Amino acid sequence: MDNILKYVLSKSFISSCIIFIVALVIFFFLGKKKKKLAKKIEDLKDPKVIFTRRLLLTGQILAIVLGFVIICQINGINLMSLVAGLGIVGAVIGLAFQDYLKDVIMGFHILSDRFFTVGDCVDINGNEGVVVAFTLTTTKIDLLFDHSIVTICNRNINSVKKLNGLFYIDLPVSYAEDGEKMHTVLGDSCKRIAKIKDVKKCEFFGTQSFDSSSIAYRIAVYCLGAKIPPVRRAVLFELQKILKEEGIVIPFNQLDVHIDKTEIKNL
């Protein structure tokens, strides 16, 4: 009993209690800050909120761990033997969770360098779509062309291309059509295309290339990245109507066959 009373009144016990209280205060203070960051469910989808909450959680864990270590040192407990014993276990756990750690590290990298945010239209590893969810480990994309949801591990994201909503249409027209007429018709068609829903701007760039059986004229259309597939279809339909009104025909691929008459005579 005297030993217990002596220990309670010792500096080591009092110091341990102070460290314990300080660690708890920091833990609950950071926890309160973390709750305030997400007052609404929508806030939980904001990458900045996710990043800050993760940092606060890390701070809470560090407060408890450091408090425990300091209390052990004050009371003369040797942690080196414990750490050595846990070394093998730690190595096994490290190997098992190395992919997870790679995801988290890349997740922090994406947030810090602002690769993208939820709602951006991006191209990641050939997957074009809208970012609908992001965590420190995974990114979910709603594909533009079939609305499939693709989940990508952050460690597999090497580069990200933000789609600006610009796409080109190269319209093939017969060599028989007058060039000046085509420039006039397609220049005027951009005014009609600009009135299509979700189209921001339309520009006629002129002659793009001379192909085997047609001349290609390029038109540039600007819209929201997420709207590219439906807008593209609407623009193509409008161009189809314009060509029909003007009596302009899109040519089929043609193949010229040259026959050597001397060989035919020999047959």
mmCIF file of C-alpha atoms in Angstrom:
data_model
loop_
_atom_site.group_PDB
_atom_site.id
_atom_site.type_symbol
_atom_site.label_atom_id
_atom_site.label_comp_id
_atom_site.label_asym_id
_atom_site.label_seq_id
_atom_site.Cartn_x
_atom_site.Cartn_y
_atom_site.Cartn_z
ATOM 1 C CA MET A 1 0.000 0.000 0.000
ATOM 2 C CA ASP A 2 2.834 2.343 0.852
ATOM 3 C CA ASN A 3 4.494 1.564 -2.480
ATOM 4 C CA ILE A 4 1.306 2.412 -4.373
ATOM 5 C CA LEU A 5 0.892 5.692 -2.454
ATOM 6 C CA LYS A 6 4.546 6.512 -3.020
ATOM 7 C CA TYR A 7 4.166 5.902 -6.773
ATOM 8 C CA VAL A 8 0.986 8.005 -6.990
ATOM 9 C CA LEU A 9 2.766 10.921 -5.375
ATOM 10 C CA SER A 10 5.878 10.510 -7.514
ATOM 11 C CA LYS A 11 6.894 12.870 -10.296
ATOM 12 C CA SER A 12 6.721 10.079 -12.887
ATOM 13 C CA PHE A 13 3.050 9.350 -12.129
ATOM 14 C CA ILE A 14 2.078 13.025 -12.116
ATOM 15 C CA SER A 15 3.980 13.586 -15.371
ATOM 16 C CA SER A 16 2.317 10.540 -16.918
ATOM 17 C CA CYS A 17 -1.125 11.863 -15.961
ATOM 18 C CA ILE A 18 -0.354 15.251 -17.485
ATOM 19 C CA ILE A 19 0.882 13.663 -20.729
ATOM 20 C CA PHE A 20 -2.186 11.410 -20.831
ATOM 21 C CA ILE A 21 -4.560 14.369 -20.369
ATOM 22 C CA VAL A 22 -2.739 16.457 -22.998
ATOM 23 C CA ALA A 23 -2.909 13.574 -25.491
ATOM 24 C CA LEU A 24 -6.645 13.135 -24.865
ATOM 25 C CA VAL A 25 -7.278 16.879 -25.244
ATOM 26 C CA ILE A 26 -5.433 16.923 -28.595
ATOM 27 C CA PHE A 27 -7.255 13.755 -29.709
ATOM 28 C CA PHE A 28 -10.753 15.116 -28.989
ATOM 29 C CA PHE A 29 -9.897 18.620 -30.255
ATOM 30 C CA LEU A 30 -8.810 17.220 -33.649
ATOM 31 C CA GLY A 31 -11.867 14.943 -33.683
ATOM 32 C CA LYS A 32 -14.168 17.931 -33.189
ATOM 33 C CA LYS A 33 -12.459 19.786 -36.029
ATOM 34 C CA LYS A 34 -12.871 16.727 -38.240
ATOM 35 C CA LYS A 35 -16.630 16.588 -37.636
ATOM 36 C CA LYS A 36 -17.067 20.289 -38.438
ATOM 37 C CA LEU A 37 -15.487 19.790 -41.857
ATOM 38 C CA ALA A 38 -18.365 17.613 -43.069
ATOM 39 C CA LYS A 39 -21.638 19.184 -41.973
ATOM 40 C CA LYS A 40 -23.326 17.911 -45.121
ATOM 41 C CA ILE A 41 -23.069 14.568 -46.932
ATOM 42 C CA GLU A 42 -21.952 16.394 -50.096
ATOM 43 C CA ASP A 43 -18.915 17.753 -48.266
ATOM 44 C CA LEU A 44 -17.571 14.221 -47.880
ATOM 45 C CA LYS A 45 -17.063 14.091 -51.675
ATOM 46 C CA ASP A 46 -14.875 17.212 -51.716
ATOM 47 C CA PRO A 47 -11.214 16.132 -52.143
ATOM 48 C CA LYS A 48 -10.018 19.026 -49.965
ATOM 49 C CA VAL A 49 -12.309 17.905 -47.144
ATOM 50 C CA ILE A 50 -11.161 14.298 -47.546
ATOM 51 C CA PHE A 51 -7.513 15.384 -47.455
ATOM 52 C CA THR A 52 -7.958 17.559 -44.344
ATOM 53 C CA ARG A 53 -9.933 14.868 -42.516
ATOM 54 C CA ARG A 54 -7.178 12.339 -43.228
ATOM 55 C CA LEU A 55 -4.576 14.735 -41.856
ATOM 56 C CA LEU A 56 -6.613 15.312 -38.707
ATOM 57 C CA LEU A 57 -7.044 11.550 -38.252
ATOM 58 C CA THR A 58 -3.292 11.118 -38.628
ATOM 59 C CA GLY A 59 -2.807 13.823 -35.979
ATOM 60 C CA GLN A 60 -5.146 11.976 -33.594
ATOM 61 C CA ILE A 61 -3.223 8.720 -34.042
ATOM 62 C CA LEU A 62 0.126 10.481 -33.537
ATOM 63 C CA ALA A 63 -1.141 12.158 -30.362
ATOM 64 C CA ILE A 64 -2.048 8.791 -28.817
ATOM 65 C CA VAL A 65 1.109 7.017 -30.018
ATOM 66 C CA LEU A 66 3.474 9.785 -28.887
ATOM 67 C CA GLY A 67 1.652 10.065 -25.562
ATOM 68 C CA PHE A 68 2.064 6.318 -25.015
ATOM 69 C CA VAL A 69 5.775 6.413 -25.914
ATOM 70 C CA ILE A 70 6.487 9.374 -23.616
ATOM 71 C CA ILE A 71 4.642 7.773 -20.697
ATOM 72 C CA CYS A 72 6.618 4.546 -21.179
ATOM 73 C CA GLN A 73 9.905 6.474 -21.182
ATOM 74 C CA ILE A 74 8.957 8.395 -18.058
ATOM 75 C CA ASN A 75 8.212 5.150 -16.250
ATOM 76 C CA GLY A 76 11.411 3.458 -17.398
ATOM 77 C CA ILE A 77 9.774 0.936 -19.745
ATOM 78 C CA ASN A 78 12.179 -0.227 -22.481
ATOM 79 C CA LEU A 79 10.392 -0.098 -25.813
ATOM 80 C CA MET A 80 13.382 -1.276 -27.852
ATOM 81 C CA SER A 81 12.771 -4.961 -27.096
ATOM 82 C CA LEU A 82 9.087 -4.530 -27.934
ATOM 83 C CA VAL A 83 9.945 -2.817 -31.213
ATOM 84 C CA ALA A 84 12.453 -5.544 -32.079
ATOM 85 C CA GLY A 85 9.841 -8.201 -31.412
ATOM 86 C CA LEU A 86 7.332 -6.425 -33.604
ATOM 87 C CA GLY A 87 9.853 -5.911 -36.403
ATOM 88 C CA ILE A 88 9.138 -9.223 -38.134
ATOM 89 C CA VAL A 89 5.383 -8.728 -37.808
ATOM 90 C CA GLY A 90 5.765 -5.200 -39.160
ATOM 91 C CA ALA A 91 7.694 -6.462 -42.180
ATOM 92 C CA VAL A 92 4.946 -8.978 -43.012
ATOM 93 C CA ILE A 93 2.244 -6.336 -42.620
ATOM 94 C CA GLY A 94 4.288 -3.917 -44.724
ATOM 95 C CA LEU A 95 4.491 -6.384 -47.598
ATOM 96 C CA ALA A 96 0.776 -7.126 -47.357
ATOM 97 C CA PHE A 97 -0.209 -3.453 -47.409
ATOM 98 C CA GLN A 98 2.413 -2.035 -49.764
ATOM 99 C CA ASP A 99 -0.138 -1.620 -52.577
ATOM 100 C CA TYR A 100 -2.490 0.134 -50.168
ATOM 101 C CA LEU A 101 0.296 2.495 -49.121
ATOM 102 C CA LYS A 102 1.122 3.212 -52.783
ATOM 103 C CA ASP A 103 -2.538 4.119 -53.358
ATOM 104 C CA VAL A 104 -2.558 6.467 -50.358
ATOM 105 C CA ILE A 105 0.710 8.149 -51.350
ATOM 106 C CA MET A 106 -0.552 8.713 -54.898
ATOM 107 C CA GLY A 107 -3.850 9.961 -53.459
ATOM 108 C CA PHE A 108 -1.995 12.634 -51.475
ATOM 109 C CA HIS A 109 0.012 13.452 -54.606
ATOM 110 C CA ILE A 110 -3.172 13.923 -56.657
ATOM 111 C CA LEU A 111 -4.636 16.221 -54.009
ATOM 112 C CA SER A 112 -1.518 18.284 -53.433
ATOM 113 C CA ASP A 113 -0.826 18.814 -57.160
ATOM 114 C CA ARG A 114 -4.529 19.184 -58.015
ATOM 115 C CA PHE A 115 -4.574 16.609 -60.790
ATOM 116 C CA PHE A 116 -8.386 16.770 -60.832
ATOM 117 C CA THR A 117 -11.428 17.222 -58.614
ATOM 118 C CA VAL A 118 -14.821 15.523 -58.453
ATOM 119 C CA GLY A 119 -16.870 16.696 -61.441
ATOM 120 C CA ASP A 120 -13.915 17.159 -63.814
ATOM 121 C CA CYS A 121 -14.016 15.472 -67.215
ATOM 122 C CA VAL A 122 -10.751 13.591 -67.614
ATOM 123 C CA ASP A 123 -8.903 10.921 -69.560
ATOM 124 C CA ILE A 124 -7.116 8.481 -67.239
ATOM 125 C CA ASN A 125 -5.356 5.513 -68.822
ATOM 126 C CA GLY A 126 -7.630 5.782 -71.873
ATOM 127 C CA ASN A 127 -10.810 6.019 -69.781
ATOM 128 C CA GLU A 128 -12.657 9.215 -70.732
ATOM 129 C CA GLY A 129 -15.322 10.279 -68.289
ATOM 130 C CA VAL A 130 -16.430 12.389 -65.345
ATOM 131 C CA VAL A 131 -14.837 11.898 -61.929
ATOM 132 C CA VAL A 132 -17.759 10.980 -59.650
ATOM 133 C CA ALA A 133 -15.841 9.930 -56.533
ATOM 134 C CA PHE A 134 -12.326 10.188 -55.153
ATOM 135 C CA THR A 135 -10.626 8.789 -52.064
ATOM 136 C CA LEU A 136 -6.985 8.442 -51.113
ATOM 137 C CA THR A 137 -7.013 4.892 -52.494
ATOM 138 C CA THR A 138 -9.347 4.887 -55.514
ATOM 139 C CA THR A 139 -10.877 7.097 -58.214
ATOM 140 C CA LYS A 140 -14.265 6.407 -59.832
ATOM 141 C CA ILE A 141 -15.076 7.597 -63.350
ATOM 142 C CA ASP A 142 -18.434 7.680 -65.142
ATOM 143 C CA LEU A 143 -17.467 6.885 -68.751
ATOM 144 C CA LEU A 144 -18.754 9.299 -71.387
ATOM 145 C CA PHE A 145 -19.839 6.826 -74.054
ATOM 146 C CA ASP A 146 -21.700 4.133 -72.084
ATOM 147 C CA HIS A 147 -21.901 5.541 -68.507
ATOM 148 C CA SER A 148 -20.126 2.537 -67.046
ATOM 149 C CA ILE A 149 -18.483 3.217 -63.678
ATOM 150 C CA VAL A 150 -14.758 2.453 -63.725
ATOM 151 C CA THR A 151 -12.815 2.260 -60.453
ATOM 152 C CA ILE A 152 -9.086 2.907 -60.750
ATOM 153 C CA CYS A 153 -6.524 2.318 -57.996
ATOM 154 C CA ASN A 154 -4.624 5.556 -57.486
ATOM 155 C CA ARG A 155 -1.254 3.791 -57.777
ATOM 156 C CA ASN A 156 -2.120 3.044 -61.436
ATOM 157 C CA ILE A 157 -2.653 6.714 -62.323
ATOM 158 C CA ASN A 158 0.480 7.920 -64.101
ATOM 159 C CA SER A 159 -0.933 10.876 -66.017
ATOM 160 C CA VAL A 160 -4.251 12.704 -66.252
ATOM 161 C CA LYS A 161 -5.624 14.614 -69.219
ATOM 162 C CA LYS A 162 -8.384 17.117 -68.499
ATOM 163 C CA LEU A 163 -10.837 17.229 -71.396
ATOM 164 C CA ASN A 164 -11.685 20.783 -72.436
ATOM 165 C CA GLY A 165 -14.810 19.835 -74.381
ATOM 166 C CA LEU A 166 -13.290 20.499 -77.815
ATOM 167 C CA PHE A 167 -13.775 17.929 -80.578
ATOM 168 C CA TYR A 168 -13.258 17.984 -84.334
ATOM 169 C CA ILE A 169 -15.351 16.704 -87.210
ATOM 170 C CA ASP A 170 -13.577 16.108 -90.524
ATOM 171 C CA LEU A 171 -16.280 16.095 -93.178
ATOM 172 C CA PRO A 172 -15.364 14.225 -96.407
ATOM 173 C CA VAL A 173 -16.704 15.792 -99.608
ATOM 174 C CA SER A 174 -16.245 14.809 -103.258
ATOM 175 C CA TYR A 175 -13.511 16.457 -105.349
ATOM 176 C CA ALA A 176 -16.276 17.434 -107.776
ATOM 177 C CA GLU A 177 -17.739 19.939 -105.295
ATOM 178 C CA ASP A 178 -16.656 23.562 -105.671
ATOM 179 C CA GLY A 179 -14.195 24.543 -102.923
ATOM 180 C CA GLU A 180 -15.493 28.077 -102.485
ATOM 181 C CA LYS A 181 -19.052 26.773 -102.199
ATOM 182 C CA MET A 182 -17.994 24.297 -99.494
ATOM 183 C CA HIS A 183 -16.276 27.032 -97.484
ATOM 184 C CA THR A 184 -19.397 29.192 -97.688
ATOM 185 C CA VAL A 185 -21.810 26.369 -96.819
ATOM 186 C CA LEU A 186 -19.788 25.002 -93.919
ATOM 187 C CA GLY A 187 -18.991 28.491 -92.638
ATOM 188 C CA ASP A 188 -22.730 29.247 -92.483
ATOM 189 C CA SER A 189 -23.452 25.808 -90.995
ATOM 190 C CA CYS A 190 -21.394 26.715 -87.927
ATOM 191 C CA LYS A 191 -23.976 29.376 -87.076
ATOM 192 C CA ARG A 192 -26.721 26.721 -87.071
ATOM 193 C CA ILE A 193 -24.590 24.280 -85.095
ATOM 194 C CA ALA A 194 -23.838 26.950 -82.477
ATOM 195 C CA LYS A 195 -27.570 27.059 -81.674
ATOM 196 C CA ILE A 196 -27.659 23.361 -80.720
ATOM 197 C CA LYS A 197 -28.214 22.709 -77.026
ATOM 198 C CA ASP A 198 -24.981 22.534 -74.950
ATOM 199 C CA VAL A 199 -22.825 23.843 -77.838
ATOM 200 C CA LYS A 200 -20.734 26.795 -76.661
ATOM 201 C CA LYS A 201 -19.082 27.666 -79.973
ATOM 202 C CA CYS A 202 -18.534 26.253 -83.443
ATOM 203 C CA GLU A 203 -15.752 27.198 -85.865
ATOM 204 C CA PHE A 204 -14.993 26.241 -89.454
ATOM 205 C CA PHE A 205 -11.251 25.628 -89.844
ATOM 206 C CA GLY A 206 -11.258 25.068 -93.617
ATOM 207 C CA THR A 207 -9.638 22.359 -95.732
ATOM 208 C CA GLN A 208 -8.007 19.698 -93.564
ATOM 209 C CA SER A 209 -6.671 17.063 -95.958
ATOM 210 C CA PHE A 210 -6.771 15.627 -99.496
ATOM 211 C CA ASP A 211 -7.721 11.964 -99.234
ATOM 212 C CA SER A 212 -7.893 9.237 -101.883
ATOM 213 C CA SER A 213 -11.501 9.898 -102.917
ATOM 214 C CA SER A 214 -12.514 13.033 -101.008
ATOM 215 C CA ILE A 215 -11.460 16.355 -99.534
ATOM 216 C CA ALA A 216 -11.842 16.663 -95.747
ATOM 217 C CA TYR A 217 -13.108 19.931 -94.252
ATOM 218 C CA ARG A 218 -12.620 20.448 -90.518
ATOM 219 C CA ILE A 219 -15.174 21.845 -88.060
ATOM 220 C CA ALA A 220 -14.358 22.491 -84.370
ATOM 221 C CA VAL A 221 -17.098 22.283 -81.731
ATOM 222 C CA TYR A 222 -16.787 23.461 -78.127
ATOM 223 C CA CYS A 223 -18.994 22.117 -75.320
ATOM 224 C CA LEU A 224 -18.781 20.700 -71.799
ATOM 225 C CA GLY A 225 -16.543 17.634 -71.667
ATOM 226 C CA ALA A 226 -19.308 15.485 -70.204
ATOM 227 C CA LYS A 227 -21.613 16.434 -73.096
ATOM 228 C CA ILE A 228 -19.312 15.427 -75.971
ATOM 229 C CA PRO A 229 -21.116 12.191 -77.047
ATOM 230 C CA PRO A 230 -24.681 13.628 -77.326
ATOM 231 C CA VAL A 231 -23.460 16.926 -78.761
ATOM 232 C CA ARG A 232 -21.354 15.104 -81.372
ATOM 233 C CA ARG A 233 -24.386 13.081 -82.492
ATOM 234 C CA ALA A 234 -26.541 16.224 -82.688
ATOM 235 C CA VAL A 235 -23.887 18.054 -84.743
ATOM 236 C CA LEU A 236 -23.504 15.148 -87.174
ATOM 237 C CA PHE A 237 -27.271 15.020 -87.681
ATOM 238 C CA GLU A 238 -27.380 18.774 -88.336
ATOM 239 C CA LEU A 239 -24.550 18.465 -90.880
ATOM 240 C CA GLN A 240 -26.402 15.602 -92.545
ATOM 241 C CA LYS A 241 -29.458 17.854 -92.992
ATOM 242 C CA ILE A 242 -27.342 20.734 -94.308
ATOM 243 C CA LEU A 243 -25.610 18.554 -96.906
ATOM 244 C CA LYS A 244 -28.961 17.196 -98.065
ATOM 245 C CA GLU A 245 -30.386 20.718 -98.386
ATOM 246 C CA GLU A 246 -27.383 21.819 -100.474
ATOM 247 C CA GLY A 247 -27.362 18.675 -102.625
ATOM 248 C CA ILE A 248 -23.855 17.729 -101.445
ATOM 249 C CA VAL A 249 -23.063 14.009 -101.400
ATOM 250 C CA ILE A 250 -20.486 12.320 -99.173
ATOM 251 C CA PRO A 251 -18.555 10.018 -101.546
ATOM 252 C CA PHE A 252 -17.957 6.304 -101.059
ATOM 253 C CA ASN A 253 -14.424 4.986 -100.971
ATOM 254 C CA GLN A 254 -13.306 4.349 -104.541
ATOM 255 C CA LEU A 255 -10.726 1.981 -105.961
ATOM 256 C CA ASP A 256 -9.212 2.512 -109.410
ATOM 257 C CA VAL A 257 -8.174 -0.698 -111.204
ATOM 258 C CA HIS A 258 -5.754 -0.405 -114.143
ATOM 259 C CA ILE A 259 -5.593 -3.350 -116.585
ATOM 260 C CA ASP A 260 -2.681 -4.080 -118.882
ATOM 261 C CA LYS A 261 -4.307 -4.761 -122.293
ATOM 262 C CA THR A 262 -1.255 -6.619 -123.609
ATOM 263 C CA GLU A 263 -1.567 -9.236 -120.887
ATOM 264 C CA ILE A 264 -5.255 -9.711 -121.740
ATOM 265 C CA LYS A 265 -4.361 -10.365 -125.397
ATOM 266 C CA ASN A 266 -1.817 -12.957 -124.342
ATOM 267 C CA LEU A 267 -4.534 -14.773 -122.417
#
